[in-house]
Short mmCIF file of C-alpha atoms in Angstrom, two decimals:
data_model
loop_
_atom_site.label_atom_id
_atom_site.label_comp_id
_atom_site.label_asym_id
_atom_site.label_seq_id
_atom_site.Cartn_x
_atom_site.Cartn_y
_atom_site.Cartn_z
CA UNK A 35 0.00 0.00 0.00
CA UNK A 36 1.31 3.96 -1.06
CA UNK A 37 1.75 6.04 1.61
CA UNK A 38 2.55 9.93 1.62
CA UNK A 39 5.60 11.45 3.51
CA UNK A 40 6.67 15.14 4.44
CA UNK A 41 10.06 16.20 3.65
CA UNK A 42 12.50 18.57 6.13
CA UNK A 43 10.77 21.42 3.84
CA UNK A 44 6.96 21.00 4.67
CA UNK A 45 5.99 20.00 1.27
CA UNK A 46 4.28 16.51 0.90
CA UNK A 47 5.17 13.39 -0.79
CA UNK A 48 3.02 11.38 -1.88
CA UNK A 49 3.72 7.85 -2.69
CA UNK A 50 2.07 5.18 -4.81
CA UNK A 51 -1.95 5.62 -3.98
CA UNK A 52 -4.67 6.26 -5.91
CA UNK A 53 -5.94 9.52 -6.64
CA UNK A 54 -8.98 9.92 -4.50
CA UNK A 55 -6.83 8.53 -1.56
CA UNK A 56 -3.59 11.17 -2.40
CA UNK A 57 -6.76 14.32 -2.92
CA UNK A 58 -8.13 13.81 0.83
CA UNK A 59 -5.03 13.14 2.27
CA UNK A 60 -3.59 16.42 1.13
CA UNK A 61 -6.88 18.35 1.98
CA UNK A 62 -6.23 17.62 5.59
CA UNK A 63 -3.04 18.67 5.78
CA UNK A 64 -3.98 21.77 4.15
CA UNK A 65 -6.85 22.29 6.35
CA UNK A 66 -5.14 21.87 9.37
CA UNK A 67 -2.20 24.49 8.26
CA UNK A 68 -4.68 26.79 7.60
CA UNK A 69 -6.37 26.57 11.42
CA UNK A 70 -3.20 26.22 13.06
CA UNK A 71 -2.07 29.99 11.03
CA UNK A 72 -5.60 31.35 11.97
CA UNK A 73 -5.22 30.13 15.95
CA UNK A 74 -1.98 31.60 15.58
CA UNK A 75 -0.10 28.44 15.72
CA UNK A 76 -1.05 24.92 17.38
CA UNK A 77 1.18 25.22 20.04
CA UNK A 78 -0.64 27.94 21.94
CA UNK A 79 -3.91 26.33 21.18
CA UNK A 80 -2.54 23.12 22.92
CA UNK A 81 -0.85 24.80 26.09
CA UNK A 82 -3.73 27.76 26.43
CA UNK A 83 -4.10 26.52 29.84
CA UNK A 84 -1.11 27.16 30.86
CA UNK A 85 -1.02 30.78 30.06
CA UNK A 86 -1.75 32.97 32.78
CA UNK A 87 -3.96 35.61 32.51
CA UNK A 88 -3.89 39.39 32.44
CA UNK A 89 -5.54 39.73 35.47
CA UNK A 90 -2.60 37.69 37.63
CA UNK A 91 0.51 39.41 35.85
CA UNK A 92 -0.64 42.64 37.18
CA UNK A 93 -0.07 42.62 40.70
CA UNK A 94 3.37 41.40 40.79
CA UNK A 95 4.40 44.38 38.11
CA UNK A 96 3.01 46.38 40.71
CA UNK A 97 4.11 44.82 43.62
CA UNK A 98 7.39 45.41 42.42
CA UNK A 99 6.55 48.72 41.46
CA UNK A 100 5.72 49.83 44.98
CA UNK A 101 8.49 48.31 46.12
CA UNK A 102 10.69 50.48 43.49
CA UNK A 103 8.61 53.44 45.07
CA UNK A 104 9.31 52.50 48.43
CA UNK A 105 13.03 52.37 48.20
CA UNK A 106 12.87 55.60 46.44
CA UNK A 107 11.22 57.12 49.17
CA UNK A 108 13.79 56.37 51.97
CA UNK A 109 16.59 57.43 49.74
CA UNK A 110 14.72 60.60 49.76
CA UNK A 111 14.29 60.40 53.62
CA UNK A 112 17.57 59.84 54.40
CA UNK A 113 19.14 62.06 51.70
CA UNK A 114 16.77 64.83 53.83
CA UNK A 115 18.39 63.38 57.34
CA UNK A 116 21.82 64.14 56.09
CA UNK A 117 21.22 67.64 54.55
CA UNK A 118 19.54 68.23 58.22
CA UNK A 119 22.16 66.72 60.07
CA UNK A 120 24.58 68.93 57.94
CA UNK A 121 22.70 72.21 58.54
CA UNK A 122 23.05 71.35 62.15
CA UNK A 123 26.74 70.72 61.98
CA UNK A 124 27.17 73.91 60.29
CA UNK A 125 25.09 75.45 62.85
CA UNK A 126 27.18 74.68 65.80
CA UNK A 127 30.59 75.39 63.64
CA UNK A 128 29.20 78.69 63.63
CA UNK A 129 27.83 78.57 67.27
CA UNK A 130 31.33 78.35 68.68
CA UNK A 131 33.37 80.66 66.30
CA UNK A 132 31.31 83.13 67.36
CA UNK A 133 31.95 82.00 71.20
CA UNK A 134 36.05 81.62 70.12
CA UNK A 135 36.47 85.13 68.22
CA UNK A 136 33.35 87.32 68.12
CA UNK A 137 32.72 90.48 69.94
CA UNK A 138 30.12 91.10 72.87
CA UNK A 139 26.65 90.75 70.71
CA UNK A 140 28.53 87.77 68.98
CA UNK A 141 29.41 85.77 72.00
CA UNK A 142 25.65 86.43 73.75
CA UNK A 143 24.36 84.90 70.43
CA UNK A 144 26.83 82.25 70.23
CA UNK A 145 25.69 81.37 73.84
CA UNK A 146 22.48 81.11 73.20
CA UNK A 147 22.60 79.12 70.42
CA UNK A 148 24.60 76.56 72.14
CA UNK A 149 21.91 76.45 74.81
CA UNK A 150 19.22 76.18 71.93
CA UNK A 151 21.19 73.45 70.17
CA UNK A 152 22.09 71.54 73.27
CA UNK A 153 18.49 71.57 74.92
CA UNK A 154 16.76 68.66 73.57
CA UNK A 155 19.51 66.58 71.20
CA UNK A 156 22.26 64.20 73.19
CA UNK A 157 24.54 64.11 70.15
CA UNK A 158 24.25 67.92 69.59
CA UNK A 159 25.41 67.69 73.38
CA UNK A 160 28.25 65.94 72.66
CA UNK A 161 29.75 67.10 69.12
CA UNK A 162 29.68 70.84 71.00
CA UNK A 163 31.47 69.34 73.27
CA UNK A 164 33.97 67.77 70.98
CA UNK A 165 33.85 71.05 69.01
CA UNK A 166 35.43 72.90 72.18
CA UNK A 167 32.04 75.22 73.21
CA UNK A 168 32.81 74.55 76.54
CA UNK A 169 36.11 76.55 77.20
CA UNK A 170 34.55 79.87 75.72
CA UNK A 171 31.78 79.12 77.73
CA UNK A 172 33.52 79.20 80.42
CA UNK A 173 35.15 82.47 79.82
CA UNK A 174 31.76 84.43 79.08
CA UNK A 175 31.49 84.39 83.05
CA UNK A 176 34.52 86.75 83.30
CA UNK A 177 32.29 89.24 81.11
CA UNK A 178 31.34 92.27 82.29
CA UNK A 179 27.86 91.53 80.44
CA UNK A 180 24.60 89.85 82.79
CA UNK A 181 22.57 89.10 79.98
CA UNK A 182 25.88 87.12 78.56
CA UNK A 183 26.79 85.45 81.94
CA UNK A 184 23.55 83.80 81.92
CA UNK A 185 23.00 82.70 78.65
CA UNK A 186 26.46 81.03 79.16
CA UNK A 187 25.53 79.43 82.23
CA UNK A 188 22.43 77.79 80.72
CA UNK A 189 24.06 76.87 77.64
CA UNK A 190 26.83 74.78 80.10
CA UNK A 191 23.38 73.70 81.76
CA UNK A 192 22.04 72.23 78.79
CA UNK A 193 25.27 70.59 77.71
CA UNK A 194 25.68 68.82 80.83
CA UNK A 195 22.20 67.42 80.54
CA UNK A 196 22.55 63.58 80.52
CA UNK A 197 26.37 63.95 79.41
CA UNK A 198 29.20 63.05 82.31
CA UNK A 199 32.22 63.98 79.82
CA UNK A 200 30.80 67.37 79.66
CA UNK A 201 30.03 67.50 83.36
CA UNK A 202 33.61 66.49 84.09
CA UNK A 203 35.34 69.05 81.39
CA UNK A 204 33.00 72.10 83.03
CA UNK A 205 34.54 71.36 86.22
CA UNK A 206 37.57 70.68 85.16
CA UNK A 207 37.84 73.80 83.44
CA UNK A 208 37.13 75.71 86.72
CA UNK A 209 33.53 76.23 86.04
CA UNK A 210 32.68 76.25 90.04
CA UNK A 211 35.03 78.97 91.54
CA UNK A 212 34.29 81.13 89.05
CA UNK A 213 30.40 80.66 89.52
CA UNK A 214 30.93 81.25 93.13
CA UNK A 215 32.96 84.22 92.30
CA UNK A 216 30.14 85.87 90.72
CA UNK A 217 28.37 85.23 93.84
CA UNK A 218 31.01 85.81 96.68
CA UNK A 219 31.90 88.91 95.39
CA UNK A 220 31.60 91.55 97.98
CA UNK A 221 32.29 94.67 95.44
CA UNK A 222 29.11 93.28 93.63
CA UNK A 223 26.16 93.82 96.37
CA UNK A 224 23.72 91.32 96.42
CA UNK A 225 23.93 89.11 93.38
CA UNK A 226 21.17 88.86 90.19
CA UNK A 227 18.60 86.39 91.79
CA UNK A 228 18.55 84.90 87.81
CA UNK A 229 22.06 84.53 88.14
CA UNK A 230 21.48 82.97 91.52
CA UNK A 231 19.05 80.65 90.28
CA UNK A 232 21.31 79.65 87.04
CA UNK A 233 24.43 78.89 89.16
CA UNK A 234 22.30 76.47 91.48
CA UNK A 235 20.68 74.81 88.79
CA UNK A 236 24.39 74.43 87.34
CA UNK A 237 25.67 72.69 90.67
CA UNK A 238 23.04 70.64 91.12
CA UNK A 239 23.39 69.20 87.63
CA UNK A 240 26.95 69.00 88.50
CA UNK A 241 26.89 67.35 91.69
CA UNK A 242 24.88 64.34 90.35
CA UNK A 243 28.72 62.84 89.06
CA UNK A 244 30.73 60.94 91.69
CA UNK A 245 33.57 62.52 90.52
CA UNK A 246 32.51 65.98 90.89
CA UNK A 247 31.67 65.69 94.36
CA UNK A 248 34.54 65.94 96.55
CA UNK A 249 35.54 69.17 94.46
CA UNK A 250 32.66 71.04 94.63
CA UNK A 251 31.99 70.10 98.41
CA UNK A 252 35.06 71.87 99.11
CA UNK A 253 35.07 74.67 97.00
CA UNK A 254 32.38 76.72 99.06
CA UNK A 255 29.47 75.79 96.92
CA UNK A 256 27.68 74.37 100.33
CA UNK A 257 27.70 77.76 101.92
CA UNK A 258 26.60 79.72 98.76
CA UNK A 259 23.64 76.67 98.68
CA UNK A 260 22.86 77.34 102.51
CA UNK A 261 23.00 80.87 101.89
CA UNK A 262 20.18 80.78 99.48
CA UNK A 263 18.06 77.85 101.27
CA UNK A 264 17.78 80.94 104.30
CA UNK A 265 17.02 83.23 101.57
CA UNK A 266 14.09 81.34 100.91
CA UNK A 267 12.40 82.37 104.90
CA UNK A 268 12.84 85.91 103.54
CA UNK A 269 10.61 85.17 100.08
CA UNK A 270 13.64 86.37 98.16
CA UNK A 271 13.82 83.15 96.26
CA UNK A 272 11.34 80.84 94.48
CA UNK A 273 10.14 77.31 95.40
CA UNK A 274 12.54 75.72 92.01
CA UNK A 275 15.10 77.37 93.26
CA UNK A 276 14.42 76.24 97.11
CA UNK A 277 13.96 72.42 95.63
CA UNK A 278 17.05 72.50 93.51
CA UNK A 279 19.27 73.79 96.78
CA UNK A 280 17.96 70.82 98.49
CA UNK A 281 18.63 68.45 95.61
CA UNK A 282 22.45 69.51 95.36
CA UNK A 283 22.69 69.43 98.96
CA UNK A 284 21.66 65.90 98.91
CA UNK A 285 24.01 65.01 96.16
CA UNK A 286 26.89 66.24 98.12
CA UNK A 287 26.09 64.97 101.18
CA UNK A 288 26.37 61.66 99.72
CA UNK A 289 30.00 61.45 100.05
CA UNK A 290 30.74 61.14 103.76
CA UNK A 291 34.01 63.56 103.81
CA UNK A 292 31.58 66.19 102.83
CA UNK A 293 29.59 65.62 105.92
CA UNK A 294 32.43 67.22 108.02
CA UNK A 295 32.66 70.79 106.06
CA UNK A 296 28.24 70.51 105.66
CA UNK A 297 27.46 70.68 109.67
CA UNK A 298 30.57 73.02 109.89
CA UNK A 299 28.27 75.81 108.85
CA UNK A 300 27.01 77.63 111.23
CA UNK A 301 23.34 76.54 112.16
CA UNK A 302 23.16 74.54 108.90
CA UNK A 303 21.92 71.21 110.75
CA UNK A 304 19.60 73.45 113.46
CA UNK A 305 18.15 75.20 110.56
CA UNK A 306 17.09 71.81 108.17
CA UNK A 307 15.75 70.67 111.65
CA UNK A 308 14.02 74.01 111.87
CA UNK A 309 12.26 73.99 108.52
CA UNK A 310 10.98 70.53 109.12
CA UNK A 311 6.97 70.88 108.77
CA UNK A 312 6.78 72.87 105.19
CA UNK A 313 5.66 69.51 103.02
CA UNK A 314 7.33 71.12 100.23
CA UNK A 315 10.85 70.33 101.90
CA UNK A 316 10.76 68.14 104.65
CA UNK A 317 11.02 64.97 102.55
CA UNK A 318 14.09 66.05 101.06
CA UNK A 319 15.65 67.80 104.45
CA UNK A 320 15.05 64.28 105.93
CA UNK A 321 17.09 62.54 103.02
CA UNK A 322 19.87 65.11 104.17
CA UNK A 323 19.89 64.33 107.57
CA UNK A 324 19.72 60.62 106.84
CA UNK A 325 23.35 61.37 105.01
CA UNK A 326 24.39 62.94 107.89
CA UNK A 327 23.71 60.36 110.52
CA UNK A 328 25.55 58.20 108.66
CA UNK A 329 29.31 59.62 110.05
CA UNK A 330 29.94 60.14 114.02
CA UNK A 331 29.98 63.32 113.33
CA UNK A 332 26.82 64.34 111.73
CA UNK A 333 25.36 62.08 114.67
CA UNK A 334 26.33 64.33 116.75
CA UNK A 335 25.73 67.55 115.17
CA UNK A 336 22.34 66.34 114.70
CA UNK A 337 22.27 64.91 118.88
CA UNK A 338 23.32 68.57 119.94
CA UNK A 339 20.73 70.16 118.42
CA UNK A 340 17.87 71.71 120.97
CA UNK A 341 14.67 69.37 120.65
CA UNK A 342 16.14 67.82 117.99
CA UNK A 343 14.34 64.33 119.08
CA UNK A 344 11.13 65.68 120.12
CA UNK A 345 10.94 67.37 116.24
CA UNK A 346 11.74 63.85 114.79
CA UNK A 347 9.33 62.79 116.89
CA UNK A 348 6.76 64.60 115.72
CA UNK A 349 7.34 63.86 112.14
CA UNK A 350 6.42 60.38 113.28
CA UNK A 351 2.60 61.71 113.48
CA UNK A 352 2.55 62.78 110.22
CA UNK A 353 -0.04 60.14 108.93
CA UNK A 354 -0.65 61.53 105.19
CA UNK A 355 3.32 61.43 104.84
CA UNK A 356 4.73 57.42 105.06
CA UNK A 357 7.38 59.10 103.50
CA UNK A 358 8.55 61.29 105.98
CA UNK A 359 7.45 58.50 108.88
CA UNK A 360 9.49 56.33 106.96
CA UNK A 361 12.45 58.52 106.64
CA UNK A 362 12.38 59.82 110.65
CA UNK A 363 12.03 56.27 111.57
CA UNK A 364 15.15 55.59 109.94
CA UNK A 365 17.24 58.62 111.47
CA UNK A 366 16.19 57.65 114.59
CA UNK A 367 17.24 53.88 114.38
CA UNK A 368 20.38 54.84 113.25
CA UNK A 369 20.75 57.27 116.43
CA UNK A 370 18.86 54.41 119.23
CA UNK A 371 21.76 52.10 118.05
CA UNK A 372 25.09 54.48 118.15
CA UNK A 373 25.04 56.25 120.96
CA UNK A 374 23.77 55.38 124.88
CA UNK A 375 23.06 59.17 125.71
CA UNK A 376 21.07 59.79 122.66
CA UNK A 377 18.51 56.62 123.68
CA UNK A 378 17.93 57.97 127.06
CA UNK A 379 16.90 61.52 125.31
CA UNK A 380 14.69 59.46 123.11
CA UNK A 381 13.06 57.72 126.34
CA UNK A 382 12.81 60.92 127.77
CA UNK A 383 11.18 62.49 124.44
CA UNK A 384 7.98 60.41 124.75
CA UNK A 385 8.72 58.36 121.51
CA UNK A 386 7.66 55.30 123.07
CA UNK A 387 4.04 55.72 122.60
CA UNK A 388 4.65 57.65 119.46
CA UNK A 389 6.26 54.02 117.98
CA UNK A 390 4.12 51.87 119.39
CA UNK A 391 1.49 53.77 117.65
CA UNK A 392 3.64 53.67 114.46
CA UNK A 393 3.74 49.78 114.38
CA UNK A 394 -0.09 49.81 114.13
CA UNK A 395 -0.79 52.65 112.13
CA UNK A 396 2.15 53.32 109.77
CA UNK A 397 3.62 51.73 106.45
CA UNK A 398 5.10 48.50 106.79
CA UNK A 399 8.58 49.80 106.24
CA UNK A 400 7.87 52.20 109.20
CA UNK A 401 6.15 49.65 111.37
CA UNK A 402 9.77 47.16 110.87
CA UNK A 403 11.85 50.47 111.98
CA UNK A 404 9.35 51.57 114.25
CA UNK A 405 9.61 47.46 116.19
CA UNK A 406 13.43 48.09 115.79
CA UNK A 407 13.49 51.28 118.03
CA UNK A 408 11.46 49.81 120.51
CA UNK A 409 13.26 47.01 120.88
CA UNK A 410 16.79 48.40 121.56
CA UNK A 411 14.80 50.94 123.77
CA UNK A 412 13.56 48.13 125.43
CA UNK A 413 17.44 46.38 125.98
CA UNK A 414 18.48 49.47 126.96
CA UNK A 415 16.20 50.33 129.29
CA UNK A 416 16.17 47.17 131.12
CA UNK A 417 20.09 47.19 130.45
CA UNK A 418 20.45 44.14 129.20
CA UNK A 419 22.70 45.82 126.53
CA UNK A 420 25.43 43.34 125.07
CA UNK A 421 28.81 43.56 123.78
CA UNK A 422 27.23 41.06 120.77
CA UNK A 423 24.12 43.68 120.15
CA UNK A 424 26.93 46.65 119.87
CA UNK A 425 28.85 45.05 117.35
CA UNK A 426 26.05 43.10 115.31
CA UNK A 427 23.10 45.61 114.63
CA UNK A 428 21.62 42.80 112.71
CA UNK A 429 21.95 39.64 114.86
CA UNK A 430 18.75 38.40 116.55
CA UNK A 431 18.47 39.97 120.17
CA UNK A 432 16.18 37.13 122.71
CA UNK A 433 13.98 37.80 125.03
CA UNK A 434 14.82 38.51 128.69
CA UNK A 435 15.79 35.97 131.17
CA UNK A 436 13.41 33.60 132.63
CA UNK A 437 12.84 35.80 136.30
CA UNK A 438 15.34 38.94 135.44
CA UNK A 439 15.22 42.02 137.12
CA UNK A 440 13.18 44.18 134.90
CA UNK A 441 10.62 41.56 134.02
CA UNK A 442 9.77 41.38 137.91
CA UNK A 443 10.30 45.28 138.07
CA UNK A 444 7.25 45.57 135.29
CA UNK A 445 5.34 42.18 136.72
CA UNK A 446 5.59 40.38 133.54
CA UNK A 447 3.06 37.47 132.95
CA UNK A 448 5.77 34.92 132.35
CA UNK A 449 7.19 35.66 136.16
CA UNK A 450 5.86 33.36 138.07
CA UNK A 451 4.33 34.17 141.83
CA UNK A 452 7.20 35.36 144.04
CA UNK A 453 6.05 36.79 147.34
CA UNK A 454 9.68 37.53 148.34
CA UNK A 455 9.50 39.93 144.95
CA UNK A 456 6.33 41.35 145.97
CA UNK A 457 7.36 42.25 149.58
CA UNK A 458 10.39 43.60 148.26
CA UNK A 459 9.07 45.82 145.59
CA UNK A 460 9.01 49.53 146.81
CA UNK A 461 5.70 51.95 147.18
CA UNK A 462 7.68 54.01 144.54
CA UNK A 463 7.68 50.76 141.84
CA UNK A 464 4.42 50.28 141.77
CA UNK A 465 3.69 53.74 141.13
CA UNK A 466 5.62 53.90 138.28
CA UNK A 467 3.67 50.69 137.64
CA UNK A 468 0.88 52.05 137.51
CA UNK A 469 1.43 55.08 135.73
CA UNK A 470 3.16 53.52 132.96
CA UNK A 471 -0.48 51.04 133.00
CA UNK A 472 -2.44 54.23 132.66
CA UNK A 473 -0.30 55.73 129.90
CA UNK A 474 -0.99 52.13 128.01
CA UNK A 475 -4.63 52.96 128.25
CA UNK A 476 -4.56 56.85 127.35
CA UNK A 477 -2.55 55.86 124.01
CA UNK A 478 -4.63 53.12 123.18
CA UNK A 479 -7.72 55.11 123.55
CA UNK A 480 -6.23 57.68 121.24
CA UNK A 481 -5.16 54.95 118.67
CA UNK A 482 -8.70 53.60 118.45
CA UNK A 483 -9.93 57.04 118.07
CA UNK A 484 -7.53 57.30 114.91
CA UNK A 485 -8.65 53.89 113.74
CA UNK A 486 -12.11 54.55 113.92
CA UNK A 487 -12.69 51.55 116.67
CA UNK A 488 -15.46 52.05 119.16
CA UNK A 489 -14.74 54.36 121.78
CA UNK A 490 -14.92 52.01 124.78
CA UNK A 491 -11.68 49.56 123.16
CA UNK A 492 -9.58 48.82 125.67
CA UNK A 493 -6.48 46.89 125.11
CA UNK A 494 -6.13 43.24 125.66
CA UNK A 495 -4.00 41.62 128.11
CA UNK A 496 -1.93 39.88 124.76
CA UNK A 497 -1.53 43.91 124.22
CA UNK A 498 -0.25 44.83 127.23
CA UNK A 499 2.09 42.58 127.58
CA UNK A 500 3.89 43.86 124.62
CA UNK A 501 5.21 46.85 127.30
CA UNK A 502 7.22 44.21 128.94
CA UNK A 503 7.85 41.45 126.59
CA UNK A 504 10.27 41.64 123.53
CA UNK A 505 9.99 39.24 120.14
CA UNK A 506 12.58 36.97 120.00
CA UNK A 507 13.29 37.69 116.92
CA UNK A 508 15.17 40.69 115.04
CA UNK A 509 13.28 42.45 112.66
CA UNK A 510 14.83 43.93 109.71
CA UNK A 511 15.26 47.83 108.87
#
């Protein structure tokens, strides 16, 4: 049988057939040419499903599109960051040539441009400080100028903001003494209070570096502080000013060896023990004195003082201040457990009641401190004062001997019957006895008063027995 064949050239060959065989054959082959042409070839027809359609090509071009955009737009963004950071550069370049080698009006601006630039930005804090501001800065003070002196001490403010290298190069510079010149001066009268209240804002920025301390606490800055603290009885200086005094004071009195040249001003301690009452103040005052207690001699600066107890004392009533209660509380402990003389003033101070009132009423940090001073008060008192207690403030202190002297003295509940002990206690003992019974009562009254407990509370005997029976147990500060 014929058969027809293609050749490499698309034309067709037809072998041996007969006619009508050879005529259909080749009028398929045309036919399916021409549809293949018209459907634009027979390979798309056959793989149409595979062609993805208009509608899913788009969003990747534009994904990639927005991405294109996005990029574009933080080139642009940080293009803008640079030319900003740039301006700024330029801006403190400027800033301290005028400070280095401009006239009067040139070195005022300069000045308060630094403090401008330097208020809100660390870094612009720190490139002026690389850029040398501070040196020029420095030298403004020596102006004869006001307005120029204080712009420069706020612009040495604002760079010391947050920034210890530039805290440490405005001292080192010698910043302080000639701040306190412009102070100390007696040619000048009574100094600007602006300028006042720049140069205290300046040392108590400066004070809050370790490093800084011991220099300024010597340099006279503490009397010039003191100085305006008094002011503030007169009205001549405002409460920021008054708060920022404090603040430095408390800074400085952190290191103890400027403790000693603090309480050698004259009525410094009286006078923080004085102001005690003004809620503004007597938070931080108490912080100061807690720094002072802390060295033998600030113990006894504060010891010496008239009533000093008695006003510590009272700060212990100060219910809508746990604060304060807290704070006294401390001062106190610290006092009870140093010195002999200053727990008898204590005793003789009333505090007694006053803590025992505390560890009901008070904060639990001031009902621990409050149990504390009772309880040494309590050793003490019944001397049964150790050489272990005086060297370990923290070791556990028991209770007193089964049948010592003071628990017969007081009639304890845990001394059993001893008609020898009654016989030989004196008309005078059980006085006291029974005065120190009806003291119990009259506090205890006024405690449930306070509390809001019904007026006819009287105190159990578990109570009362607290007056002559100690915890075992040590509680912490």
């Amino acid at each position: 049988m014929r058969k027809f064949q293609q050749n490499n050239l698309g034309s067709v060959v037809l072998d041996q057939q007969p006619a009508g065989y050879r005529s259909f054959k080749l009028w398929s082959v045309c036919r399916r040419k021409i549809i293949d042409t018209m459907r634009c070839g027979g390979a798309s027809y056959r793989h149409r499903h595979t062609v993805h359609s208009p509608v899913a090509v788009k969003p990747k071009k534009s994904e990639k599109l927005s991405d294109l955009l996005k990029m574009s737009e933080l080139l642009e963004q940080e293009e803008e960051e640079v030319k900003k950071k740039v301006e700024v550069l330029e801006q403190m370049k400027l800033a301290v040539k005028r400070l280095q080698c401009g006239g009067d009006d040139d070195v005022k601006g300069g000045a308060t441009e630094v403090r401008r630039l330097a208020k809100d930005d660390p870094d612009a804090r720190t490139t002026l400080g690389l850029l040398g501001a501070i040196p020029p800065l420095i030298a403004v003070l020596d102006s004869g100028d006001l307005d120029s002196r204080i712009a420069s001490l706020y612009a040495l403010l604002n760079l010391g903001i947050g920034n210890n290298a530039n805290k440490a190069a405005i001292v080192k510079a010698g910043a302080v003494h000639k701040m306190l010149d412009l102070v100390n001066s007696p040619n000048k009268g009574s100094p600007n209070p602006n300028l006042c209240s720049a140069i205290v804002a300046n040392f108590l920025g400066l004070t809050a570096l370790d490093s800084n301390k011991p220099i300024i606490g010597s340099s006279g800055a503490v009397s010039f502080l003191v100085k305006t603290l008094r002011s503030s009885a007169e009205g001549e200086v405002n409460s920021q000013v008054i708060q920022d005094c404090l603040k430095a004071l408390y800074n400085l009195s952190i290191l103890p060896s400027n403790v000693a040249s603090m309480i050698e001003i004259d009525d410094f301690v009286p006078f923080l023990l004085a102001t005690l009452g003004d809620m503004e103040v007597s938070d931080r005052i108490l912080l100061i004195l807690s720094n002072l207690v802390s060295t033998p001699e600030g113990r006894k600066a504060v010891g010496s003082v008239h009533d000093s107890f008695q006003i510590l004392v009272d700060v212990l009533s100060w219910t809508d201040s746990p604060s304060c209660q807290e704070k006294a509380t401390y001062i106190l402990m610290i006092m009870a457990h140093k010195s002999y003389r200053d727990r008898q003033v204590m005793i003789e101070s009333g505090v007694t009641s006053t803590l025992l009132e505390l560890t009901l009423l008070g904060s639990t940090l001031a009902q621990k401190r409050a149990s504390r001073i009772l309880e040494i008060l309590r050793i003490d008192k019944g001397k049964q004062v150790s050489e272990t207690f005086a060297s370990s403030i923290g070791a556990n202190v028991s209770a007193p001997l089964y049948g010592s002297a003071d628990s017969r003295l007081l009639g304890s509940a845990d001394t059993p019957n001893d008609p020898e002990g009654d016989t030989l206690m004196s008309d005078e003992t059980k006085a006291v006895k029974h005065l120190v019974q009806q003291s119990l009562n009259s506090n205890m009254r006024r405690m449930a008063k306070r509390a809001n407990l019904p007026q006819d509370f009287v105190p159990s005997a578990h109570f009362r027995s607290l007056t002559s029976i100690a915890t075992s147990k040590s509680l912490p500060f």
